[in-house]
Coordinates of C-alpha atoms in Angstrom, one line a residue:
X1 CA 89.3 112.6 98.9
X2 CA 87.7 113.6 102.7
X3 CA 84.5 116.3 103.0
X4 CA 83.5 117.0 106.2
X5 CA 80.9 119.0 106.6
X6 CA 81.1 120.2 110.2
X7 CA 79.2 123.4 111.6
X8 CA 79.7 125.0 115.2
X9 CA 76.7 125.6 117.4
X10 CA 75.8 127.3 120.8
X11 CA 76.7 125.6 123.9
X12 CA 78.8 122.5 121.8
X13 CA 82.9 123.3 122.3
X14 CA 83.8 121.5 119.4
X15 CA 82.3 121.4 115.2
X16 CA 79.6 118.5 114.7
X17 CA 80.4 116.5 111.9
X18 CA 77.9 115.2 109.6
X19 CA 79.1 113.6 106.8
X20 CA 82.0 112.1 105.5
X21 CA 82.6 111.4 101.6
X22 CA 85.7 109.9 100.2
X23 CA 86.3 110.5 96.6
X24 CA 89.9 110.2 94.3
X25 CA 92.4 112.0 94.2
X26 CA 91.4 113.2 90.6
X27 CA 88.5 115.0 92.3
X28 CA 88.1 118.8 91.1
X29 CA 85.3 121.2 91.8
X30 CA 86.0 122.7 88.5
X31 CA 84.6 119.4 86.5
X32 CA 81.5 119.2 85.5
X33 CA 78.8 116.2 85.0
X34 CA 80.3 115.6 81.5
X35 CA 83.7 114.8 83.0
X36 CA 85.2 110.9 84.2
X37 CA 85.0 111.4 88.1
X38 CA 85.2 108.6 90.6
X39 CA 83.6 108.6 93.8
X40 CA 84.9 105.3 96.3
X41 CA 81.7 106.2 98.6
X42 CA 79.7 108.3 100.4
X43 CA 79.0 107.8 104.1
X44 CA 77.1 109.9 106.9
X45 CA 78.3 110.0 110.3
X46 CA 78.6 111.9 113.8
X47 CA 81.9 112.3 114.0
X48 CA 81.9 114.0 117.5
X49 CA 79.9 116.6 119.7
X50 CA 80.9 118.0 122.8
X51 CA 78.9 119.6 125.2
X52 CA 79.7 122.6 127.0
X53 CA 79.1 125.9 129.3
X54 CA 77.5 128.5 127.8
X55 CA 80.1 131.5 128.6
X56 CA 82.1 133.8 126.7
X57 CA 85.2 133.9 125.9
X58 CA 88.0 134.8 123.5
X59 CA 88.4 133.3 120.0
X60 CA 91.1 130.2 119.7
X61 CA 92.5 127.9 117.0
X62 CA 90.8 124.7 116.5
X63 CA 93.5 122.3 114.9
X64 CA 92.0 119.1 112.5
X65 CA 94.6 116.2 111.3
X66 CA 92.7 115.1 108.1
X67 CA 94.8 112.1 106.0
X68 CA 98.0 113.1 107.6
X69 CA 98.2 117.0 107.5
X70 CA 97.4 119.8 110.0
X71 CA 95.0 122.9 109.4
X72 CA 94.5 125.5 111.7
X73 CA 91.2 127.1 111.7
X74 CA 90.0 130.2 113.7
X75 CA 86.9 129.3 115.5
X76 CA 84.7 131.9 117.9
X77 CA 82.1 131.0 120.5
X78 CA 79.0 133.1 120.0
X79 CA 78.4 136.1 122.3
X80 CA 74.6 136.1 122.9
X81 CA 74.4 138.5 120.1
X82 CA 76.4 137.1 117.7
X83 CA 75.3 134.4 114.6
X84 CA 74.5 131.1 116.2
X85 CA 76.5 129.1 114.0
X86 CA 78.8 128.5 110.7
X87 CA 78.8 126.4 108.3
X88 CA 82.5 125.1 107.8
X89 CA 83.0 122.6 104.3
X90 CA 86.4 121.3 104.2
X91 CA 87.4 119.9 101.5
X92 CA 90.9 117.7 100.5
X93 CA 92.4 115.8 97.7
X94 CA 95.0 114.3 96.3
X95 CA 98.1 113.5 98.4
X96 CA 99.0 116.7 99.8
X97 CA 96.6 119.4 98.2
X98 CA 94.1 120.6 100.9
X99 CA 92.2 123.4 100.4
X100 CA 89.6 125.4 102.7
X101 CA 86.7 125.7 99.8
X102 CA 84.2 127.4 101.6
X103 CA 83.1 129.2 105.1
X104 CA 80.2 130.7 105.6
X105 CA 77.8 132.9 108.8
X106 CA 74.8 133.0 108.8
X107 CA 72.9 135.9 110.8
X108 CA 69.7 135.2 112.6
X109 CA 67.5 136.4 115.3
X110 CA 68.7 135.4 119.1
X111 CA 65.3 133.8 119.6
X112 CA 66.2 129.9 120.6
X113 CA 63.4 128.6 118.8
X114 CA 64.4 130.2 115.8
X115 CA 68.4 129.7 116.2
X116 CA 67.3 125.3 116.1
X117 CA 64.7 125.4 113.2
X118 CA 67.7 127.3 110.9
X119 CA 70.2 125.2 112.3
X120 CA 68.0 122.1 111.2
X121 CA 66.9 123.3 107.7
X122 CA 70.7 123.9 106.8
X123 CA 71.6 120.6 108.0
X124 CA 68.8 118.6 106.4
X125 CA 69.7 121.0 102.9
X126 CA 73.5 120.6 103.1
X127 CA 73.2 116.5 104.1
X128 CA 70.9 116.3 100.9
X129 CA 72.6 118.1 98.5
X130 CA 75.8 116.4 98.9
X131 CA 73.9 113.0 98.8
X132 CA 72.8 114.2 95.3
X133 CA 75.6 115.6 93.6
X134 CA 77.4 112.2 94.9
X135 CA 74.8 109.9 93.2
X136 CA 74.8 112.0 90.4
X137 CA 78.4 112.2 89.7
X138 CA 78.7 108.8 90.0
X139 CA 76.3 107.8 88.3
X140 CA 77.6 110.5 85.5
X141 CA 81.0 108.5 86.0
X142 CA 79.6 105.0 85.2
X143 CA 78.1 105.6 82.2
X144 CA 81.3 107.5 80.9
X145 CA 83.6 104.5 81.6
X146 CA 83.5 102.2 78.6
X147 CA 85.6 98.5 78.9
X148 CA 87.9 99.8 76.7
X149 CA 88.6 102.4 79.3
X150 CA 88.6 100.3 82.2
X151 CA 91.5 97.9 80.7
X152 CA 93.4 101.1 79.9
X153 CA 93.0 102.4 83.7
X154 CA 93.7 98.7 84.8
X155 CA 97.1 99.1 82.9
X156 CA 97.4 102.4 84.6
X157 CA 96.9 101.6 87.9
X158 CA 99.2 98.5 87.8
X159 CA 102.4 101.1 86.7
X160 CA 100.6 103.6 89.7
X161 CA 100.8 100.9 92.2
X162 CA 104.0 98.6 91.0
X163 CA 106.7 101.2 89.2
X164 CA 110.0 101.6 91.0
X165 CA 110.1 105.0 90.2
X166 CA 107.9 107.0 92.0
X167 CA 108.2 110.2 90.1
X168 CA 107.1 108.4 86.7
X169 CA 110.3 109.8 84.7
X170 CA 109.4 113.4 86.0
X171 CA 105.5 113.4 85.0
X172 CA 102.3 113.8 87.2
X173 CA 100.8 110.2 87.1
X174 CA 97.5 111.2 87.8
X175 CA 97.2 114.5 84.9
X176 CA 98.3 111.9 82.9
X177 CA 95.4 109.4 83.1
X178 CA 93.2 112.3 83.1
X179 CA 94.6 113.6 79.7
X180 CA 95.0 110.2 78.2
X181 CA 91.0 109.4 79.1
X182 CA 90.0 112.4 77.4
X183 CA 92.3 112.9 74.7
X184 CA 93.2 109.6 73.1
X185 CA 91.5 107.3 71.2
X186 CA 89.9 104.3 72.9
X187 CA 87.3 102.7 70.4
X188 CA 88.6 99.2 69.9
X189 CA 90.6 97.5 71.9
X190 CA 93.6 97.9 69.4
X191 CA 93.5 101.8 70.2
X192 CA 93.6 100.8 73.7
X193 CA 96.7 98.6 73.2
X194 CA 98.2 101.5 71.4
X195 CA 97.1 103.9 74.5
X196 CA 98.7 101.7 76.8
X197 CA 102.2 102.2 75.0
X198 CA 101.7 105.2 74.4
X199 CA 101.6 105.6 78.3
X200 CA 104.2 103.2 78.7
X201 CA 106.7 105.0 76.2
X202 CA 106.6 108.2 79.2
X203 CA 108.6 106.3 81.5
X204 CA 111.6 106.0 78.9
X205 CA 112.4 102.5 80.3
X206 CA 113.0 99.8 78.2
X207 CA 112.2 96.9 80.4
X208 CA 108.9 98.0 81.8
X209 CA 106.3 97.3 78.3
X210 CA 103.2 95.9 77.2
X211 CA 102.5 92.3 76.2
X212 CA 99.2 91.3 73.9
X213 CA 97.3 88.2 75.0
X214 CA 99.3 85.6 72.0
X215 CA 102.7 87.4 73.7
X216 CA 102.0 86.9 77.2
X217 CA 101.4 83.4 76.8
X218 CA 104.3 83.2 74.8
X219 CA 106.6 84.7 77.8
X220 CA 105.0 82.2 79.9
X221 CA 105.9 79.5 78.1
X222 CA 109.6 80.6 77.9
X223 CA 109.6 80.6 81.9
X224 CA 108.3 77.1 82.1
X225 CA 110.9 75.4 79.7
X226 CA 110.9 75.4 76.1
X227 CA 110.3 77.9 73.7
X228 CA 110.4 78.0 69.4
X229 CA 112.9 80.1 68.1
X230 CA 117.0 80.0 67.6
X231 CA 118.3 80.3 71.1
X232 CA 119.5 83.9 71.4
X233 CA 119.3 85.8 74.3
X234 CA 120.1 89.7 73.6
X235 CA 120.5 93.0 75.1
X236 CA 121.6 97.0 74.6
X237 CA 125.1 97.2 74.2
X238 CA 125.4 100.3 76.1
X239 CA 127.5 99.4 79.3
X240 CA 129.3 97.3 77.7
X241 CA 131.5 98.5 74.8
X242 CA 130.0 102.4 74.9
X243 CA 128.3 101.8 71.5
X244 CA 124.7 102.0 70.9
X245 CA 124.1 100.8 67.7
X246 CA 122.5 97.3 67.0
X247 CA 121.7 94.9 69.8
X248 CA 124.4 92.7 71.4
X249 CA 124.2 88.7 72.0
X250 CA 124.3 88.0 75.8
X251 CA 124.1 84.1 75.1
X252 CA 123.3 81.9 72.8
X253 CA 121.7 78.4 74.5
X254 CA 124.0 75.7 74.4
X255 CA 123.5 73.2 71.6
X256 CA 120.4 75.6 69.9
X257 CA 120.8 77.3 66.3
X258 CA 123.3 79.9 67.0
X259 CA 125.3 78.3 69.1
X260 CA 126.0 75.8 66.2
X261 CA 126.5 78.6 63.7
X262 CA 129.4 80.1 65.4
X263 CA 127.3 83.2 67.5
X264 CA 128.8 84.2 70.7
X265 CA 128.4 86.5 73.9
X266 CA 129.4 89.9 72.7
X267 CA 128.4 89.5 69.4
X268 CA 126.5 92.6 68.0
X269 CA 123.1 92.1 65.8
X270 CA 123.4 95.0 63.0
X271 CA 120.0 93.4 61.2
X272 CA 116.8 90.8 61.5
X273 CA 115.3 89.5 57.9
X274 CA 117.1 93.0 56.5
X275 CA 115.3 94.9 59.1
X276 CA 118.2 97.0 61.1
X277 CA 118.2 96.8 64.9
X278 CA 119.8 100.0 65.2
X279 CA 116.7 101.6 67.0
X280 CA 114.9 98.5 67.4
X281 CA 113.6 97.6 70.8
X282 CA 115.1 94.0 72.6
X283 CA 111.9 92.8 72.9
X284 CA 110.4 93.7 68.8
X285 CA 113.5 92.0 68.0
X286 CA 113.0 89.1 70.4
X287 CA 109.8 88.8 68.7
X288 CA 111.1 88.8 65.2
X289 CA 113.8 86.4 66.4
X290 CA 110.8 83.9 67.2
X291 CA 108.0 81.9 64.8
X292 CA 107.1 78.5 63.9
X293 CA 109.1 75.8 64.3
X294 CA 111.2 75.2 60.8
X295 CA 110.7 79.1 59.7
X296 CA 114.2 80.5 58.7
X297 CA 115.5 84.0 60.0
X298 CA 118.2 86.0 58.3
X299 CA 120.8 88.0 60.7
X300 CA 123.3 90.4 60.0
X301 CA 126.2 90.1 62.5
X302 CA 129.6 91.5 63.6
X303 CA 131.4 89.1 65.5
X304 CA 135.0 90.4 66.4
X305 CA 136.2 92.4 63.0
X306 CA 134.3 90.5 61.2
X307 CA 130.6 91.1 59.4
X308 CA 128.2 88.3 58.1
X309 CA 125.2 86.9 57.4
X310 CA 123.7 84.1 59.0
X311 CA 120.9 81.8 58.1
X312 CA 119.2 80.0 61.1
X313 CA 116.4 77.6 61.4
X314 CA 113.8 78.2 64.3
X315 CA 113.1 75.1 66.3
X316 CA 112.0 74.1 69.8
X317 CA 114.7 75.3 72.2
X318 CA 114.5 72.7 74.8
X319 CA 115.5 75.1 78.4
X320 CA 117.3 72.0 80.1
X321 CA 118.8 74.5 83.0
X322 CA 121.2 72.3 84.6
X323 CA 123.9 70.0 83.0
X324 CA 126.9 68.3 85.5
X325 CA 130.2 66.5 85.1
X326 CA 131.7 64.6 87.8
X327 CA 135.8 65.3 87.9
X328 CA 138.2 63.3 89.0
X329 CA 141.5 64.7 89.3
X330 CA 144.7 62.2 90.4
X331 CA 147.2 63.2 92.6
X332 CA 148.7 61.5 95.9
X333 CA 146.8 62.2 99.7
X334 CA 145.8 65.9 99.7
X335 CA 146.4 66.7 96.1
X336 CA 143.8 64.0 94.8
X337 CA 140.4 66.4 94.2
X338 CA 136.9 65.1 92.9
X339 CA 135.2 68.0 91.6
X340 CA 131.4 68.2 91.4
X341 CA 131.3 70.9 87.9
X342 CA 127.4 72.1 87.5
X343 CA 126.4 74.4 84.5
X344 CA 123.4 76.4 85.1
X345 CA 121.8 78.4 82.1
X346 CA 118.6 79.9 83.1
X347 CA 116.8 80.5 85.9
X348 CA 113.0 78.4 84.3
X349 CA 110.6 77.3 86.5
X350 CA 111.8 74.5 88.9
X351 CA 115.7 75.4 88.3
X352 CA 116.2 74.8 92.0
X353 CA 115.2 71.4 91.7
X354 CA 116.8 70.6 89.3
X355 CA 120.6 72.3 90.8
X356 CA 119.3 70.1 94.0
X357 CA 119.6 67.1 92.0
X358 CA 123.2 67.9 90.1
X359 CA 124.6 67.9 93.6
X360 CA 122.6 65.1 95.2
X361 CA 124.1 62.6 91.8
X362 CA 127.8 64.4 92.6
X363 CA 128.0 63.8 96.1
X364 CA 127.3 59.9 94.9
X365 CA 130.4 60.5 93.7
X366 CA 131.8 61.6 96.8
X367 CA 133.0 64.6 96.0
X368 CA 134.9 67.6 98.0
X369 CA 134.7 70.7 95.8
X370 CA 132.0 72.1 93.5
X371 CA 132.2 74.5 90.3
X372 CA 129.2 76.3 89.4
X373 CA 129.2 77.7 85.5
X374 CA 127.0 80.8 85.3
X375 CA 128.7 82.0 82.1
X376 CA 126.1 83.1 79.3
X377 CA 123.0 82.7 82.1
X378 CA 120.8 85.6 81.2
X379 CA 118.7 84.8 84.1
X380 CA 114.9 84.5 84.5
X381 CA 112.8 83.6 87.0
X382 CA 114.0 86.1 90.1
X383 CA 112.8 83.6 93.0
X384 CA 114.8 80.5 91.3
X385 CA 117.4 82.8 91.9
X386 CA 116.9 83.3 95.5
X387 CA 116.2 79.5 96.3
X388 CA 119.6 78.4 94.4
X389 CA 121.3 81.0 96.6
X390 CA 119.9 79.2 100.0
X391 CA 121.4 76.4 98.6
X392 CA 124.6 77.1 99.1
X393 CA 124.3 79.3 101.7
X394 CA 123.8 78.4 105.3
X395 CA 123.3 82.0 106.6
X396 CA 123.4 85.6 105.2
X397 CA 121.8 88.1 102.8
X398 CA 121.1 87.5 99.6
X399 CA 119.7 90.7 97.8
X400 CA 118.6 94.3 99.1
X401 CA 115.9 95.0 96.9
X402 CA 115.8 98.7 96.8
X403 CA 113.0 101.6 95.7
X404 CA 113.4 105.6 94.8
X405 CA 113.0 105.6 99.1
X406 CA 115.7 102.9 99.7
X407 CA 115.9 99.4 100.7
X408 CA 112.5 98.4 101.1
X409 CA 113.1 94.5 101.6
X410 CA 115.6 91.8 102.2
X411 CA 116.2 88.5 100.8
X412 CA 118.1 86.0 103.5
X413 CA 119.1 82.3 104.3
X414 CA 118.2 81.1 107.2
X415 CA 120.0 77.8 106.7
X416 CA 117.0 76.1 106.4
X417 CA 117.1 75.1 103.1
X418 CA 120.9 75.0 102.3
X419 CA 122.6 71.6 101.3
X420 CA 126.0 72.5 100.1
X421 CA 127.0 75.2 102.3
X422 CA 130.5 73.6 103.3
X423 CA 132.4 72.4 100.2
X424 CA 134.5 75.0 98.4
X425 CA 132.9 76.1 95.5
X426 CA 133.9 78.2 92.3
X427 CA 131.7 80.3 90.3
X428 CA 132.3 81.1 86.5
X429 CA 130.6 84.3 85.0
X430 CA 130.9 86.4 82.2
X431 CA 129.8 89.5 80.2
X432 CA 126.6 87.2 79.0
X433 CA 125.9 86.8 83.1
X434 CA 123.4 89.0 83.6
X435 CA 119.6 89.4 85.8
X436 CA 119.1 86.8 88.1
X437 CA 122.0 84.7 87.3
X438 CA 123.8 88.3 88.7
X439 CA 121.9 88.1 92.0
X440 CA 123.0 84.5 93.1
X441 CA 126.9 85.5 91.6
X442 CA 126.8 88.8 94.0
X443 CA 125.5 86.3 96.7
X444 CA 127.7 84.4 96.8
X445 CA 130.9 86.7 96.5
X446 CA 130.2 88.9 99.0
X447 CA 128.9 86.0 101.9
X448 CA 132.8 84.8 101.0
X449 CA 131.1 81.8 100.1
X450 CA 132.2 81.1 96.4
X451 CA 135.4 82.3 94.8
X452 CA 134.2 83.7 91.2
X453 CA 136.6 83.8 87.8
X454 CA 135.7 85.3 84.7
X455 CA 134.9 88.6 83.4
X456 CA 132.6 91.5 84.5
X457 CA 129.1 90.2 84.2
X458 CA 125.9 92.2 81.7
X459 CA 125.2 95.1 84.6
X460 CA 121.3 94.5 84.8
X461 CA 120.8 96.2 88.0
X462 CA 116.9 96.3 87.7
X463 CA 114.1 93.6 88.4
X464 CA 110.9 93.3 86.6
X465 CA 107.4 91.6 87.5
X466 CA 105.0 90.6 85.3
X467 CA 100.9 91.3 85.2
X468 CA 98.1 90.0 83.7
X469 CA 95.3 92.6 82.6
X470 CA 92.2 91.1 82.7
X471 CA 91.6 90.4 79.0
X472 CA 94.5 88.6 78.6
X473 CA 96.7 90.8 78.2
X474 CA 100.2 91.6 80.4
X475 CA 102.6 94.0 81.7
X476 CA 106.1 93.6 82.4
X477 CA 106.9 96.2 85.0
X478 CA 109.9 97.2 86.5
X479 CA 109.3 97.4 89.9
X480 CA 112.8 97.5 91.9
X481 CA 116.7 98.2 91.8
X482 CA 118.9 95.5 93.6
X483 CA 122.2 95.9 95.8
X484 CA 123.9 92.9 96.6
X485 CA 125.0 91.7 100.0
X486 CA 127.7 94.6 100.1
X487 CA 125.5 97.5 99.0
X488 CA 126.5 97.2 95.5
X489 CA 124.5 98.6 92.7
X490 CA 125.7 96.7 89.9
X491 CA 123.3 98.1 87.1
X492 CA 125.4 99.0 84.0
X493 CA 128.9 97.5 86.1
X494 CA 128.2 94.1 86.7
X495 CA 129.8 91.9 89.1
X496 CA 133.2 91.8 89.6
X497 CA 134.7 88.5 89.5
X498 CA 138.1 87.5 92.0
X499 CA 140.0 85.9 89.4
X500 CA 140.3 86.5 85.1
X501 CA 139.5 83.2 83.3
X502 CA 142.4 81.6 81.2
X503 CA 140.8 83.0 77.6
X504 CA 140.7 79.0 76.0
X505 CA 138.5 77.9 79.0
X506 CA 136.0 75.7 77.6
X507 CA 132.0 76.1 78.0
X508 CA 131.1 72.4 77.2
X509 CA 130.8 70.6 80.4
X510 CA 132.2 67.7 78.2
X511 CA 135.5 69.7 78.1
X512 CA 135.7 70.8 81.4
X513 CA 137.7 68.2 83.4
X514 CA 140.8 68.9 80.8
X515 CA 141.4 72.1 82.0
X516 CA 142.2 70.7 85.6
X517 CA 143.7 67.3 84.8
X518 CA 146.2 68.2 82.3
X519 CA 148.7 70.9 83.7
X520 CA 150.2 71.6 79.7
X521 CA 146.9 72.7 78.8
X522 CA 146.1 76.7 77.6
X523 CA 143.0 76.6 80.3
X524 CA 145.1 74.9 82.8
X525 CA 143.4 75.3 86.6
X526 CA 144.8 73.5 89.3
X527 CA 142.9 72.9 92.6
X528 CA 144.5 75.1 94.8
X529 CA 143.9 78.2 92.3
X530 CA 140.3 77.1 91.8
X531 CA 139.3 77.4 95.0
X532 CA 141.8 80.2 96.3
X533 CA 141.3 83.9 97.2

């Protein structure tokens, strides 16, 4: 907030400014001592004082931009008998609300002496008092704020500053930190965790939620490679089947616990250990999915028509992201093909590298044609995503990333860093695609650099950062929509892919080279409609 405290004296054209004080925008005269107010500082200054002829003349409009906005004032020059100055207290806070709080004349004798010595006393008063109520209301406001307050206005101020959506699901932001800080219960730091959710729960978005110290770490470790549970990435099913009961299975990791018992993409998870999902949140039920390593979990499942229960054994889930299979398919001058196939299944920390060295051992192999497997990639880290897209792209933009305003920045390749931007390559999604693993798919479709087969990809449209409070603690905040290269909002839709999949098309890399050697096979791709339009 900006006070000014200006007044307008004989023979000077324009106010003299005193003093300047900047509070918050949750500033209101109404509060009193008792109440959490927050001053940023307090500074005294001459703003400006000009000089001019003493005359007469007609009244006119004095116009002041303060933060951005116009007021129009009507100022007089004193006749020789009129008072010898005002005293004008602007005052402005918040955003947009500015208010005129008080204007006051003073009448006094025409005698010069007398006009400076009350000009002086109400300067010296008016300086001094707001120097007083500004070190007393701060010092009011630092003994009010306990830590267990300050880590709950952390949290808030993260969601102020981060949040895509500016309107905070229809709610003021700021009448709701004022009303949390005197109406709920902050004692111990678990009624501050519970405040924080609380707050959280407003925005009605499930992506954007709170993480306690042992869970943040936990997160953490999933982006940097391995992880203890049974290899299940899940979702809401809403967008794509219409239902909303349960949670569906995006993916289950290659080779992890449900992948060997028979759980698939599409999948929907009715009940954990007995406990049904049907309003359970993705990330309670990631949790419950999770423990030590050895610890069984019980899940109720409908997979196709069919209901069961499955048994699975938690263990370390090794996040290997990149697997490749060199493919050498016969044929006679043109028609022989040696196909570089990579399989990429999250985006972990250093999945770039790791995609850089897949094509680095195929090209060994001399090849001239690259598949990239993105099925049942649930995506991850958001910059792997962008750096495997430079990859294979020599030029072009990757991903709009887009606010309640618009597009607010753009991801591009320069070239720079782009080592297979020339061979044809295919790219394989489907419904378990989803997140980041969407972002490099869209990519690459709409540059015309990859030809894509599959199936419509998950629809997760939004991207999420992650901050850590200073206890520990960490928030995962949604914080922007995407488009991809074309302009396309593909939350809830997904990607559309060029060409369907044959339905018996394998997911083992070991599988893979079948499907485009043998022409009597049910997956049967042959070179020209792998790489074709």
């Amino acid at each position: 907030m900006d006070v000014l405290l200006c007044f307008n004296a004989a023979r000077v054209s324009s106010p003299i400014c005193f003093s300047a004080i900047k509070l918050k925008p949750n500033f209101s005269f109404r509060s009193t001592a008792s109440q959490v107010l927050s001053w940023d500082y307090a500074l005294v200054r001459t703003v400006e004082a000009q000089l001019w002829r003493p005359s007469v003349s007609k009244s006119k409009h004095v116009s002041y931009n303060l933060t951005g906005s116009s007021f129009l004032w009507p100022m007089h020059r004193p006749h020789k008998r009129s008072s010898p100055c005002s005293l004008l207290f602007l005052a402005t806070w918040g955003l947009k609300n500015y208010s005129a709080i008080f204007c006051r004349t003073v009448n006094n004798t025409d005698k010069p002496g007398y006009r400076v010595s009350v000009l002086f006393v109400h300067l010296v008063v008016g300086v001094m008092l707001l120097m007083t109520v500004s070190f007393s209301i701060s010092r009011s406001s630092s003994l009010a704020l306990s830590e267990e307050n300050l880590l709950f206005l952390e949290a808030w101020r993260t969601i102020d500053r981060a949040y895509v959506d500016k309107t905070f699901n229809g709610q003021s932001w700021f009448r709701y930190r004022e009303n949390a800080l005197r109406n709920e219960p902050m004692n111990t730091r678990i009624e501050t965790y519970m405040a924080i959710r609380k707050m959280l729960a407003t925005l009605n978005d499930p992506f954007t939620r709170f993480l306690e110290p042992e869970k943040f770490r936990s997160l953490r470790s999933g982006t940097q490679g391995s992880l203890t549970g049974v290899g299940l990435s899940i979702g809401y099913p809403v967008g794509l089947d219409g239902s909303s009961a349960g949670l569906v299975v995006i993916s289950a990791a290659p080779g992890g616990p449900a992948s060997r018992a028979g759980i698939f993409s599409g999948d929907i998870i009715l009940a954990i250990d007995d406990t049904s999902t049907e309003s359970m949140g993705i990330y309670e039920a990631a949790e419950r999915l999770q423990g030590p390593e050895g610890s069984s979990v019980v899940l109720t499942i409908f997979s196709g028509p069919e209901k069961k229960r499955v048994v699975l054994m938690r263990e370390r889930v090794s996040l290997n992201p990149v697997k490749s299979k060199f493919c050498e398919i016969a044929g006679s001058g043109k028609d022989a093909a040696r196909i570089g196939y990579i399989k990429l299944t999250s985006f972990s920390q250093n999945a770039s590298g790791s995609v850089t060295k897949a094509i680095e051992t195929l090209r060994s192999n001399n090849v001239n044609g690259f598949v990239l497997d993105l099925r049942d990639n649930s995506g991850g880290l958001f910059p792997e995503g962008i750096e495997i897209a430079k990859i294979w792209l020599d030029k072009g933009v990757i991903v709009y990333i887009c606010d309640s305003r618009g597009v607010r920045d753009i991801y591009d390749a320069d070239g720079s860093n782009a080592i297979a931007a020339s061979e044809p390559l295919a790219v394989l999604v489907n419904k378990g695609t989803a997140s980041a693993s969407e972002i490099l798919a869209g990519a690459l479709k709409d540059n015309k650099r990859a030809v894509l087969f599959g199936e419509p990809t998950y629809g997760k449209g939004k991207i999420q950062s992650v901050f850590e409070l200073s206890d520990g603690s960490g928030l995962v905040v949604t914080v922007a929509r995407y488009e991809t290269p074309a302009h396309t909002d593909i939350d809830k839709v997904g990607v559309i892919p060029d060409h369907p999949l044959p339905a018996s098309f394998p997911k083992d890399e070991n599988d893979f080279c079948n499907c485009l050697q043998d022409p009597s096979s049910s997956c049967y791709l042959n070179r020209v409609q792998l790489f074709s339009r």
